[in-house]
Amino acid sequence: MLLSIRNYTKTFHNKAIRNLTLLLIIGLLLRLFLSQYFTYYPDLNTYQLWSLDLIRFGFKKFYSLAISNYLPTHLYILWFTGKIYYFINAKLFFIKPELIYKLPGIFADLGNFLLIYLIFQKRISSKILFTLLLVFLFNPLFIINSTFWGQTDSIVIFFVLGSFYLLKNNLLTLSSVILAIGQAFKPFGILVLPFYLIYMFKNNIGINKIITYIIVFVITFCLLFIPFNSGGNLLLFIFQRHFFSIENWNYVTLNAFSFWAIILSIFKRTIGNISEKELFLNLPFFTWGVIIFGIIYIRLLINFIKNLTNTKNTLYLFFFSFSLVFYAMFLFFTRVHERYIYYGLVFLTLCFPFLNKISRFLLFLLMILHFANIVFAYSAASIFNIYFPLWLIVVFSLANLIFFLYFVMEILKRSK
């Protein structure tokens, strides 16, 4: 009997691996085929130009020659992608840049697919897991981001999910390194770091290990900047790069259907080209964004602390908290692009097995809103020619805000 159980387990495992491999292949081929369509060329052309600058002039001279707000990890990836692109075109055969420069985001999609499997495989049934994997891998919005647009937001998710998986498996040093690499890609990793530290403290991981986690994070993050530093003070250089990133786009909103789109539509009759330094109720828009987001973030942290030891479903608590943090970032921070709700959508999608019917329906509506926001961004770049009246932008933005408030109430209600 024991032998038959082992054989069944082995057969089931082999079948799962086969299905996983098949889905990966289909997901990859689908993305490769679709990568030739609906490219957002303002971004793709910038990637190609910066990768060429990195190859020609090297890391140390890059920031002095190129006007770039990208951080080192992103630039390492662009350098490597450019090397592949120019090698293939020079030595082998002509290949369109659309394919090569979209590969990092596409491969990150597939990496996220595998991480989702590893994280959830022992926590939900195989049927629900298979559904979740399908919903993620073939989600049109996630395909649009990496495969049509050519964006790299999926890479940020990869670093967060990777660090989370390593944290849950008690591989703390590796988790810290991966999160730091992600932070040096886009400075969003810092938003999940406090949740990690609270988790370690609540699970009686020694204070020395927690301090080590922070130190490794800081050291790894700083080391990634060294090749780009031309010899000055490293900490000052890191600060300058972040400050440049902040100052490079200092508008209240960048095509996002956010809380600020509502405010600007009412008070400015436009959502474009309004500086975040302008005053609103005696404070700059930027300051209001930090205050509102800070209040929400602290409330979510308090909720996380209260419920971490009381819940058996830590995945739900982690990912729902992450989703609302990134959702709030999209709604209330200034300088936010239309794409940035993507991060909240990914983590809400990972909560799909644990959501009630109303929440699932609202998640579906939220994805429709995000699709409309993408179409709006394409139209703003003259890729599409679809007119969005101001009242419609207000309606969409208000819906985003209402859905967010519902999800906040949902996590607080479940926590009682």
PDB file of C-alpha atoms in Angstrom, residues 57-338:
ATOM      1  CA  PHE A  57      30.790  54.446 -23.201  1.00  0.00           C
ATOM      2  CA  GLY A  58      30.650  52.010 -20.281  1.00  0.00           C
ATOM      3  CA  PHE A  59      28.970  52.271 -16.910  1.00  0.00           C
ATOM      4  CA  LYS A  60      31.116  55.026 -15.375  1.00  0.00           C
ATOM      5  CA  LYS A  61      30.443  57.546 -18.137  1.00  0.00           C
ATOM      6  CA  PHE A  62      26.806  56.657 -18.718  1.00  0.00           C
ATOM      7  CA  TYR A  63      25.083  59.068 -16.339  1.00  0.00           C
ATOM      8  CA  SER A  64      27.272  61.976 -17.467  1.00  0.00           C
ATOM      9  CA  LEU A  65      26.367  61.390 -21.129  1.00  0.00           C
ATOM     10  CA  ALA A  66      22.777  60.143 -21.030  1.00  0.00           C
ATOM     11  CA  ILE A  67      19.758  61.836 -19.492  1.00  0.00           C
ATOM     12  CA  SER A  68      18.473  58.771 -17.679  1.00  0.00           C
ATOM     13  CA  ASN A  69      16.406  58.334 -14.535  1.00  0.00           C
ATOM     14  CA  TYR A  70      16.951  54.565 -14.455  1.00  0.00           C
ATOM     15  CA  LEU A  71      18.757  52.890 -11.580  1.00  0.00           C
ATOM     16  CA  PRO A  72      21.662  50.398 -11.948  1.00  0.00           C
ATOM     17  CA  THR A  73      19.842  47.038 -12.064  1.00  0.00           C
ATOM     18  CA  HIS A  74      17.691  48.247 -14.934  1.00  0.00           C
ATOM     19  CA  LEU A  75      20.766  49.532 -16.745  1.00  0.00           C
ATOM     20  CA  TYR A  76      22.642  46.236 -16.298  1.00  0.00           C
ATOM     21  CA  ILE A  77      19.706  44.484 -17.942  1.00  0.00           C
ATOM     22  CA  LEU A  78      19.625  47.035 -20.777  1.00  0.00           C
ATOM     23  CA  TRP A  79      23.381  46.643 -21.306  1.00  0.00           C
ATOM     24  CA  PHE A  80      23.077  42.850 -21.510  1.00  0.00           C
ATOM     25  CA  THR A  81      20.009  43.049 -23.762  1.00  0.00           C
ATOM     26  CA  GLY A  82      21.823  45.467 -26.060  1.00  0.00           C
ATOM     27  CA  LYS A  83      24.847  43.153 -26.229  1.00  0.00           C
ATOM     28  CA  ILE A  84      22.598  40.311 -27.378  1.00  0.00           C
ATOM     29  CA  TYR A  85      20.761  42.481 -29.890  1.00  0.00           C
ATOM     30  CA  TYR A  86      23.858  43.958 -31.538  1.00  0.00           C
ATOM     31  CA  PHE A  87      25.708  40.620 -31.545  1.00  0.00           C
ATOM     32  CA  ILE A  88      22.852  38.853 -33.315  1.00  0.00           C
ATOM     33  CA  ASN A  89      22.470  41.635 -35.874  1.00  0.00           C
ATOM     34  CA  ALA A  90      26.221  41.945 -36.507  1.00  0.00           C
ATOM     35  CA  LYS A  91      27.239  38.273 -36.459  1.00  0.00           C
ATOM     36  CA  LEU A  92      24.162  36.201 -37.279  1.00  0.00           C
ATOM     37  CA  PHE A  93      21.068  37.724 -38.853  1.00  0.00           C
ATOM     38  CA  PHE A  94      18.785  40.732 -38.689  1.00  0.00           C
ATOM     39  CA  ILE A  95      16.276  40.698 -35.876  1.00  0.00           C
ATOM     40  CA  LYS A  96      13.828  43.392 -34.899  1.00  0.00           C
ATOM     41  CA  PRO A  97      14.539  45.266 -31.664  1.00  0.00           C
ATOM     42  CA  GLU A  98      10.910  44.742 -30.605  1.00  0.00           C
ATOM     43  CA  LEU A  99      11.636  41.092 -29.918  1.00  0.00           C
ATOM     44  CA  ILE A 100      14.960  41.370 -28.101  1.00  0.00           C
ATOM     45  CA  TYR A 101      14.174  44.398 -25.933  1.00  0.00           C
ATOM     46  CA  LYS A 102      10.905  42.870 -24.771  1.00  0.00           C
ATOM     47  CA  LEU A 103      12.569  39.628 -23.668  1.00  0.00           C
ATOM     48  CA  PRO A 104      13.475  40.735 -20.103  1.00  0.00           C
ATOM     49  CA  GLY A 105       9.844  41.519 -19.291  1.00  0.00           C
ATOM     50  CA  ILE A 106       8.647  38.349 -21.009  1.00  0.00           C
ATOM     51  CA  PHE A 107      11.130  36.126 -19.160  1.00  0.00           C
ATOM     52  CA  ALA A 108      10.154  37.830 -15.905  1.00  0.00           C
ATOM     53  CA  ASP A 109       6.526  36.882 -16.643  1.00  0.00           C
ATOM     54  CA  LEU A 110       7.590  33.254 -16.927  1.00  0.00           C
ATOM     55  CA  GLY A 111       9.769  33.504 -13.824  1.00  0.00           C
ATOM     56  CA  ASN A 112       6.823  34.913 -11.884  1.00  0.00           C
ATOM     57  CA  PHE A 113       4.708  32.014 -13.120  1.00  0.00           C
ATOM     58  CA  LEU A 114       7.219  29.550 -11.652  1.00  0.00           C
ATOM     59  CA  LEU A 115       7.502  31.473  -8.388  1.00  0.00           C
ATOM     60  CA  ILE A 116       3.719  31.483  -8.007  1.00  0.00           C
ATOM     61  CA  TYR A 117       3.757  27.715  -8.429  1.00  0.00           C
ATOM     62  CA  LEU A 118       6.513  27.295  -5.836  1.00  0.00           C
ATOM     63  CA  ILE A 119       4.826  29.622  -3.343  1.00  0.00           C
ATOM     64  CA  PHE A 120       1.319  28.163  -3.629  1.00  0.00           C
ATOM     65  CA  GLN A 121       1.890  24.484  -4.435  1.00  0.00           C
ATOM     66  CA  LYS A 122       1.550  23.246  -0.848  1.00  0.00           C
ATOM     67  CA  ARG A 123      -0.999  25.822   0.294  1.00  0.00           C
ATOM     68  CA  ILE A 124      -3.950  25.455  -2.085  1.00  0.00           C
ATOM     69  CA  SER A 125      -5.448  22.540  -4.000  1.00  0.00           C
ATOM     70  CA  SER A 126      -3.934  21.556  -7.330  1.00  0.00           C
ATOM     71  CA  LYS A 127      -7.140  22.528  -9.155  1.00  0.00           C
ATOM     72  CA  ILE A 128      -7.212  26.037  -7.678  1.00  0.00           C
ATOM     73  CA  LEU A 129      -3.464  26.394  -8.247  1.00  0.00           C
ATOM     74  CA  PHE A 130      -3.848  25.446 -11.905  1.00  0.00           C
ATOM     75  CA  THR A 131      -6.622  28.043 -12.276  1.00  0.00           C
ATOM     76  CA  LEU A 132      -4.465  30.705 -10.616  1.00  0.00           C
ATOM     77  CA  LEU A 133      -1.536  29.912 -12.906  1.00  0.00           C
ATOM     78  CA  LEU A 134      -3.763  30.173 -15.975  1.00  0.00           C
ATOM     79  CA  VAL A 135      -5.269  33.465 -14.784  1.00  0.00           C
ATOM     80  CA  PHE A 136      -1.787  34.899 -14.288  1.00  0.00           C
ATOM     81  CA  LEU A 137       0.009  33.549 -17.356  1.00  0.00           C
ATOM     82  CA  PHE A 138      -2.702  34.389 -19.875  1.00  0.00           C
ATOM     83  CA  ASN A 139      -4.015  37.565 -18.287  1.00  0.00           C
ATOM     84  CA  PRO A 140      -4.342  40.030 -21.193  1.00  0.00           C
ATOM     85  CA  LEU A 141      -3.234  42.980 -19.053  1.00  0.00           C
ATOM     86  CA  PHE A 142      -0.033  41.288 -17.938  1.00  0.00           C
ATOM     87  CA  ILE A 143       0.672  40.296 -21.536  1.00  0.00           C
ATOM     88  CA  ILE A 144       0.055  43.885 -22.665  1.00  0.00           C
ATOM     89  CA  ASN A 145       2.564  45.232 -20.144  1.00  0.00           C
ATOM     90  CA  SER A 146       5.521  43.053 -21.085  1.00  0.00           C
ATOM     91  CA  THR A 147       4.712  41.843 -24.593  1.00  0.00           C
ATOM     92  CA  PHE A 148       2.913  44.709 -26.316  1.00  0.00           C
ATOM     93  CA  TRP A 149       4.145  47.753 -24.425  1.00  0.00           C
ATOM     94  CA  GLY A 150       7.608  46.298 -23.781  1.00  0.00           C
ATOM     95  CA  GLN A 151       7.662  47.445 -20.169  1.00  0.00           C
ATOM     96  CA  THR A 152       9.592  45.773 -17.353  1.00  0.00           C
ATOM     97  CA  ASP A 153       7.201  46.020 -14.401  1.00  0.00           C
ATOM     98  CA  SER A 154       7.101  42.224 -14.302  1.00  0.00           C
ATOM     99  CA  ILE A 155      10.785  42.308 -13.306  1.00  0.00           C
ATOM    100  CA  VAL A 156       9.907  44.278 -10.165  1.00  0.00           C
ATOM    101  CA  ILE A 157       7.321  41.611  -9.318  1.00  0.00           C
ATOM    102  CA  PHE A 158       9.937  38.919  -9.939  1.00  0.00           C
ATOM    103  CA  PHE A 159      12.298  40.398  -7.354  1.00  0.00           C
ATOM    104  CA  VAL A 160       9.507  40.853  -4.788  1.00  0.00           C
ATOM    105  CA  LEU A 161       8.131  37.331  -5.276  1.00  0.00           C
ATOM    106  CA  GLY A 162      11.643  35.870  -5.309  1.00  0.00           C
ATOM    107  CA  SER A 163      12.605  37.597  -2.078  1.00  0.00           C
ATOM    108  CA  PHE A 164       9.297  36.545  -0.512  1.00  0.00           C
ATOM    109  CA  TYR A 165       9.765  32.888  -1.488  1.00  0.00           C
ATOM    110  CA  LEU A 166      13.286  32.879  -0.054  1.00  0.00           C
ATOM    111  CA  LEU A 167      12.086  34.600   3.125  1.00  0.00           C
ATOM    112  CA  LYS A 168       9.349  32.012   3.679  1.00  0.00           C
ATOM    113  CA  ASN A 169      11.937  29.266   3.209  1.00  0.00           C
ATOM    114  CA  ASN A 170      14.239  30.907   5.763  1.00  0.00           C
ATOM    115  CA  LEU A 171      16.911  31.768   3.182  1.00  0.00           C
ATOM    116  CA  LEU A 172      17.274  35.217   4.665  1.00  0.00           C
ATOM    117  CA  THR A 173      20.552  36.369   3.128  1.00  0.00           C
ATOM    118  CA  LEU A 174      19.463  35.455  -0.392  1.00  0.00           C
ATOM    119  CA  SER A 175      16.089  37.088   0.214  1.00  0.00           C
ATOM    120  CA  SER A 176      17.784  40.314   1.271  1.00  0.00           C
ATOM    121  CA  VAL A 177      20.110  40.283  -1.756  1.00  0.00           C
ATOM    122  CA  ILE A 178      17.240  39.718  -4.212  1.00  0.00           C
ATOM    123  CA  LEU A 179      15.121  42.451  -2.644  1.00  0.00           C
ATOM    124  CA  ALA A 180      18.067  44.884  -2.792  1.00  0.00           C
ATOM    125  CA  ILE A 181      18.650  44.094  -6.469  1.00  0.00           C
ATOM    126  CA  GLY A 182      14.969  44.815  -7.062  1.00  0.00           C
ATOM    127  CA  GLN A 183      15.228  48.070  -5.111  1.00  0.00           C
ATOM    128  CA  ALA A 184      18.052  49.111  -7.442  1.00  0.00           C
ATOM    129  CA  PHE A 185      15.764  48.356 -10.388  1.00  0.00           C
ATOM    130  CA  LYS A 186      12.838  50.507  -9.265  1.00  0.00           C
ATOM    131  CA  PRO A 187      12.664  51.928  -5.746  1.00  0.00           C
ATOM    132  CA  PHE A 188       9.533  50.020  -4.761  1.00  0.00           C
ATOM    133  CA  GLY A 189      11.134  47.138  -2.849  1.00  0.00           C
ATOM    134  CA  ILE A 190      11.483  49.369   0.189  1.00  0.00           C
ATOM    135  CA  LEU A 191       7.679  49.317   0.503  1.00  0.00           C
ATOM    136  CA  VAL A 192       7.621  45.589   1.317  1.00  0.00           C
ATOM    137  CA  LEU A 193      10.751  45.570   3.501  1.00  0.00           C
ATOM    138  CA  PRO A 194       8.932  46.588   6.737  1.00  0.00           C
ATOM    139  CA  PHE A 195       6.474  43.712   6.234  1.00  0.00           C
ATOM    140  CA  TYR A 196       9.411  41.306   5.945  1.00  0.00           C
ATOM    141  CA  LEU A 197      11.055  42.654   9.091  1.00  0.00           C
ATOM    142  CA  ILE A 198       7.797  42.411  11.060  1.00  0.00           C
ATOM    143  CA  TYR A 199       7.319  38.844   9.841  1.00  0.00           C
ATOM    144  CA  MET A 200      10.815  37.890  10.990  1.00  0.00           C
ATOM    145  CA  PHE A 201      10.307  39.531  14.385  1.00  0.00           C
ATOM    146  CA  LYS A 202       6.903  37.893  14.910  1.00  0.00           C
ATOM    147  CA  ASN A 203       8.331  34.486  13.988  1.00  0.00           C
ATOM    148  CA  ASN A 204      11.038  34.789  16.635  1.00  0.00           C
ATOM    149  CA  ILE A 205      13.878  35.080  14.167  1.00  0.00           C
ATOM    150  CA  GLY A 206      16.770  36.443  16.200  1.00  0.00           C
ATOM    151  CA  ILE A 207      17.414  40.162  16.288  1.00  0.00           C
ATOM    152  CA  ASN A 208      20.942  39.537  14.977  1.00  0.00           C
ATOM    153  CA  LYS A 209      19.512  37.896  11.854  1.00  0.00           C
ATOM    154  CA  ILE A 210      17.081  40.759  11.361  1.00  0.00           C
ATOM    155  CA  ILE A 211      19.898  43.305  11.642  1.00  0.00           C
ATOM    156  CA  THR A 212      21.993  41.195   9.259  1.00  0.00           C
ATOM    157  CA  TYR A 213      19.093  41.185   6.791  1.00  0.00           C
ATOM    158  CA  ILE A 214      19.019  44.987   6.830  1.00  0.00           C
ATOM    159  CA  ILE A 215      22.814  45.288   6.539  1.00  0.00           C
ATOM    160  CA  VAL A 216      22.976  42.855   3.607  1.00  0.00           C
ATOM    161  CA  PHE A 217      20.160  44.782   1.918  1.00  0.00           C
ATOM    162  CA  VAL A 218      21.965  48.116   2.292  1.00  0.00           C
ATOM    163  CA  ILE A 219      25.388  46.777   1.253  1.00  0.00           C
ATOM    164  CA  THR A 220      24.033  44.963  -1.810  1.00  0.00           C
ATOM    165  CA  PHE A 221      22.084  48.033  -2.847  1.00  0.00           C
ATOM    166  CA  CYS A 222      25.147  50.277  -2.550  1.00  0.00           C
ATOM    167  CA  LEU A 223      27.453  47.841  -4.351  1.00  0.00           C
ATOM    168  CA  LEU A 224      25.238  47.925  -7.427  1.00  0.00           C
ATOM    169  CA  PHE A 225      25.957  51.652  -7.833  1.00  0.00           C
ATOM    170  CA  ILE A 226      29.761  51.375  -7.670  1.00  0.00           C
ATOM    171  CA  PRO A 227      30.382  50.637 -11.392  1.00  0.00           C
ATOM    172  CA  PHE A 228      28.420  53.788 -12.302  1.00  0.00           C
ATOM    173  CA  ASN A 229      30.176  56.053  -9.822  1.00  0.00           C
ATOM    174  CA  SER A 230      32.950  58.051 -11.474  1.00  0.00           C
ATOM    175  CA  GLY A 231      34.972  58.361  -8.280  1.00  0.00           C
ATOM    176  CA  GLY A 232      33.071  60.673  -5.971  1.00  0.00           C
ATOM    177  CA  ASN A 233      31.325  59.968  -2.680  1.00  0.00           C
ATOM    178  CA  LEU A 234      29.228  56.832  -3.216  1.00  0.00           C
ATOM    179  CA  LEU A 235      26.415  57.726  -0.810  1.00  0.00           C
ATOM    180  CA  LEU A 236      26.130  61.195  -2.320  1.00  0.00           C
ATOM    181  CA  PHE A 237      26.063  59.644  -5.789  1.00  0.00           C
ATOM    182  CA  ILE A 238      23.240  57.277  -4.781  1.00  0.00           C
ATOM    183  CA  PHE A 239      21.282  60.183  -3.333  1.00  0.00           C
ATOM    184  CA  GLN A 240      21.819  62.231  -6.504  1.00  0.00           C
ATOM    185  CA  ARG A 241      20.565  59.414  -8.724  1.00  0.00           C
ATOM    186  CA  HIS A 242      17.400  59.066  -6.667  1.00  0.00           C
ATOM    187  CA  PHE A 243      16.905  62.825  -6.570  1.00  0.00           C
ATOM    188  CA  PHE A 244      17.321  62.998 -10.355  1.00  0.00           C
ATOM    189  CA  SER A 245      14.737  60.240 -10.766  1.00  0.00           C
ATOM    190  CA  ILE A 246      12.337  62.233  -8.613  1.00  0.00           C
ATOM    191  CA  GLU A 247      12.962  65.542 -10.368  1.00  0.00           C
ATOM    192  CA  ASN A 248      12.924  64.102 -13.886  1.00  0.00           C
ATOM    193  CA  TRP A 249       9.124  63.837 -13.939  1.00  0.00           C
ATOM    194  CA  ASN A 250       7.620  66.214 -11.415  1.00  0.00           C
ATOM    195  CA  TYR A 251       4.036  66.288 -12.647  1.00  0.00           C
ATOM    196  CA  VAL A 252       1.109  65.449 -10.399  1.00  0.00           C
ATOM    197  CA  THR A 253       0.060  62.543 -12.599  1.00  0.00           C
ATOM    198  CA  LEU A 254       1.362  60.933 -15.770  1.00  0.00           C
ATOM    199  CA  ASN A 255      -1.833  59.731 -17.484  1.00  0.00           C
ATOM    200  CA  ALA A 256      -2.951  57.792 -14.390  1.00  0.00           C
ATOM    201  CA  PHE A 257      -6.647  57.424 -13.527  1.00  0.00           C
ATOM    202  CA  SER A 258      -5.850  58.205  -9.918  1.00  0.00           C
ATOM    203  CA  PHE A 259      -7.168  60.311  -7.043  1.00  0.00           C
ATOM    204  CA  TRP A 260      -5.231  63.250  -8.467  1.00  0.00           C
ATOM    205  CA  ALA A 261      -6.929  62.900 -11.844  1.00  0.00           C
ATOM    206  CA  ILE A 262     -10.203  63.642 -10.028  1.00  0.00           C
ATOM    207  CA  ILE A 263      -8.779  66.639  -8.168  1.00  0.00           C
ATOM    208  CA  LEU A 264      -7.044  68.108 -11.223  1.00  0.00           C
ATOM    209  CA  SER A 265     -10.100  67.618 -13.411  1.00  0.00           C
ATOM    210  CA  ILE A 266     -12.252  69.533 -10.929  1.00  0.00           C
ATOM    211  CA  PHE A 267      -9.844  72.334 -10.045  1.00  0.00           C
ATOM    212  CA  LYS A 268      -7.573  72.580 -13.113  1.00  0.00           C
ATOM    213  CA  ARG A 269      -9.816  71.240 -15.890  1.00  0.00           C
ATOM    214  CA  THR A 270      -6.944  69.039 -17.093  1.00  0.00           C
ATOM    215  CA  ILE A 271      -4.813  66.176 -15.763  1.00  0.00           C
ATOM    216  CA  GLY A 272      -1.666  66.937 -17.739  1.00  0.00           C
ATOM    217  CA  ASN A 273       1.433  69.078 -17.128  1.00  0.00           C
ATOM    218  CA  ILE A 274       0.528  70.267 -13.629  1.00  0.00           C
ATOM    219  CA  SER A 275       3.597  70.486 -11.392  1.00  0.00           C
ATOM    220  CA  GLU A 276       3.493  68.559  -8.134  1.00  0.00           C
ATOM    221  CA  LYS A 277       5.067  71.629  -6.505  1.00  0.00           C
ATOM    222  CA  GLU A 278       1.939  73.704  -7.065  1.00  0.00           C
ATOM    223  CA  LEU A 279      -0.092  74.402  -3.943  1.00  0.00           C
ATOM    224  CA  PHE A 280      -3.397  72.726  -3.167  1.00  0.00           C
ATOM    225  CA  LEU A 281      -5.082  73.752   0.097  1.00  0.00           C
ATOM    226  CA  ASN A 282      -1.846  75.497   1.158  1.00  0.00           C
ATOM    227  CA  LEU A 283       0.373  72.449   0.599  1.00  0.00           C
ATOM    228  CA  PRO A 284       2.147  71.148  -2.529  1.00  0.00           C
ATOM    229  CA  PHE A 285       0.449  68.264  -4.307  1.00  0.00           C
ATOM    230  CA  PHE A 286       3.554  66.171  -3.581  1.00  0.00           C
ATOM    231  CA  THR A 287       3.225  66.725   0.176  1.00  0.00           C
ATOM    232  CA  TRP A 288      -0.454  65.782   0.140  1.00  0.00           C
ATOM    233  CA  GLY A 289       0.430  62.579  -1.710  1.00  0.00           C
ATOM    234  CA  VAL A 290       3.047  61.611   0.861  1.00  0.00           C
ATOM    235  CA  ILE A 291       0.685  62.371   3.763  1.00  0.00           C
ATOM    236  CA  ILE A 292      -2.261  60.394   2.369  1.00  0.00           C
ATOM    237  CA  PHE A 293      -0.124  57.448   1.322  1.00  0.00           C
ATOM    238  CA  GLY A 294       1.745  57.491   4.638  1.00  0.00           C
ATOM    239  CA  ILE A 295      -1.486  57.293   6.650  1.00  0.00           C
ATOM    240  CA  ILE A 296      -2.753  54.365   4.575  1.00  0.00           C
ATOM    241  CA  TYR A 297       0.610  52.594   4.671  1.00  0.00           C
ATOM    242  CA  ILE A 298       0.877  52.856   8.466  1.00  0.00           C
ATOM    243  CA  ARG A 299      -2.700  51.583   8.841  1.00  0.00           C
ATOM    244  CA  LEU A 300      -1.934  48.575   6.657  1.00  0.00           C
ATOM    245  CA  LEU A 301       1.235  47.883   8.659  1.00  0.00           C
ATOM    246  CA  ILE A 302      -0.726  48.013  11.930  1.00  0.00           C
ATOM    247  CA  ASN A 303      -3.305  45.632  10.501  1.00  0.00           C
ATOM    248  CA  PHE A 304      -0.507  43.305   9.382  1.00  0.00           C
ATOM    249  CA  ILE A 305       1.086  43.331  12.848  1.00  0.00           C
ATOM    250  CA  LYS A 306      -2.241  42.637  14.582  1.00  0.00           C
ATOM    251  CA  ASN A 307      -3.166  39.692  12.411  1.00  0.00           C
ATOM    252  CA  LEU A 308       0.114  37.991  11.551  1.00  0.00           C
ATOM    253  CA  THR A 309       0.039  35.717  14.607  1.00  0.00           C
ATOM    254  CA  ASN A 310      -3.732  35.163  14.453  1.00  0.00           C
ATOM    255  CA  THR A 311      -4.129  34.046  10.869  1.00  0.00           C
ATOM    256  CA  LYS A 312      -3.335  30.689   9.328  1.00  0.00           C
ATOM    257  CA  ASN A 313      -3.374  32.217   5.854  1.00  0.00           C
ATOM    258  CA  THR A 314      -0.225  34.315   5.833  1.00  0.00           C
ATOM    259  CA  LEU A 315      -0.152  34.295   2.023  1.00  0.00           C
ATOM    260  CA  TYR A 316      -3.447  36.161   1.906  1.00  0.00           C
ATOM    261  CA  LEU A 317      -2.314  38.638   4.560  1.00  0.00           C
ATOM    262  CA  PHE A 318       1.003  39.306   2.818  1.00  0.00           C
ATOM    263  CA  PHE A 319      -0.295  39.581  -0.733  1.00  0.00           C
ATOM    264  CA  PHE A 320      -3.475  41.493   0.071  1.00  0.00           C
ATOM    265  CA  SER A 321      -1.376  43.952   2.086  1.00  0.00           C
ATOM    266  CA  PHE A 322       1.116  44.270  -0.792  1.00  0.00           C
ATOM    267  CA  SER A 323      -1.701  44.803  -3.284  1.00  0.00           C
ATOM    268  CA  LEU A 324      -3.212  47.627  -1.245  1.00  0.00           C
ATOM    269  CA  VAL A 325       0.183  49.257  -0.669  1.00  0.00           C
ATOM    270  CA  PHE A 326       0.868  49.364  -4.413  1.00  0.00           C
ATOM    271  CA  TYR A 327      -2.747  50.302  -5.161  1.00  0.00           C
ATOM    272  CA  ALA A 328      -2.430  53.244  -2.730  1.00  0.00           C
ATOM    273  CA  MET A 329       0.886  54.196  -4.334  1.00  0.00           C
ATOM    274  CA  PHE A 330      -0.866  54.390  -7.706  1.00  0.00           C
ATOM    275  CA  LEU A 331      -3.801  56.410  -6.397  1.00  0.00           C
ATOM    276  CA  PHE A 332      -2.148  58.924  -4.088  1.00  0.00           C
ATOM    277  CA  PHE A 333       1.521  59.413  -4.918  1.00  0.00           C
ATOM    278  CA  THR A 334       2.335  62.114  -7.450  1.00  0.00           C
ATOM    279  CA  ARG A 335       4.491  61.440 -10.556  1.00  0.00           C
ATOM    280  CA  VAL A 336       2.734  58.092 -10.990  1.00  0.00           C
ATOM    281  CA  HIS A 337       2.416  56.504 -14.431  1.00  0.00           C
ATOM    282  CA  GLU A 338      -0.744  54.836 -15.668  1.00  0.00           C
TER     283      GLU A 338
END
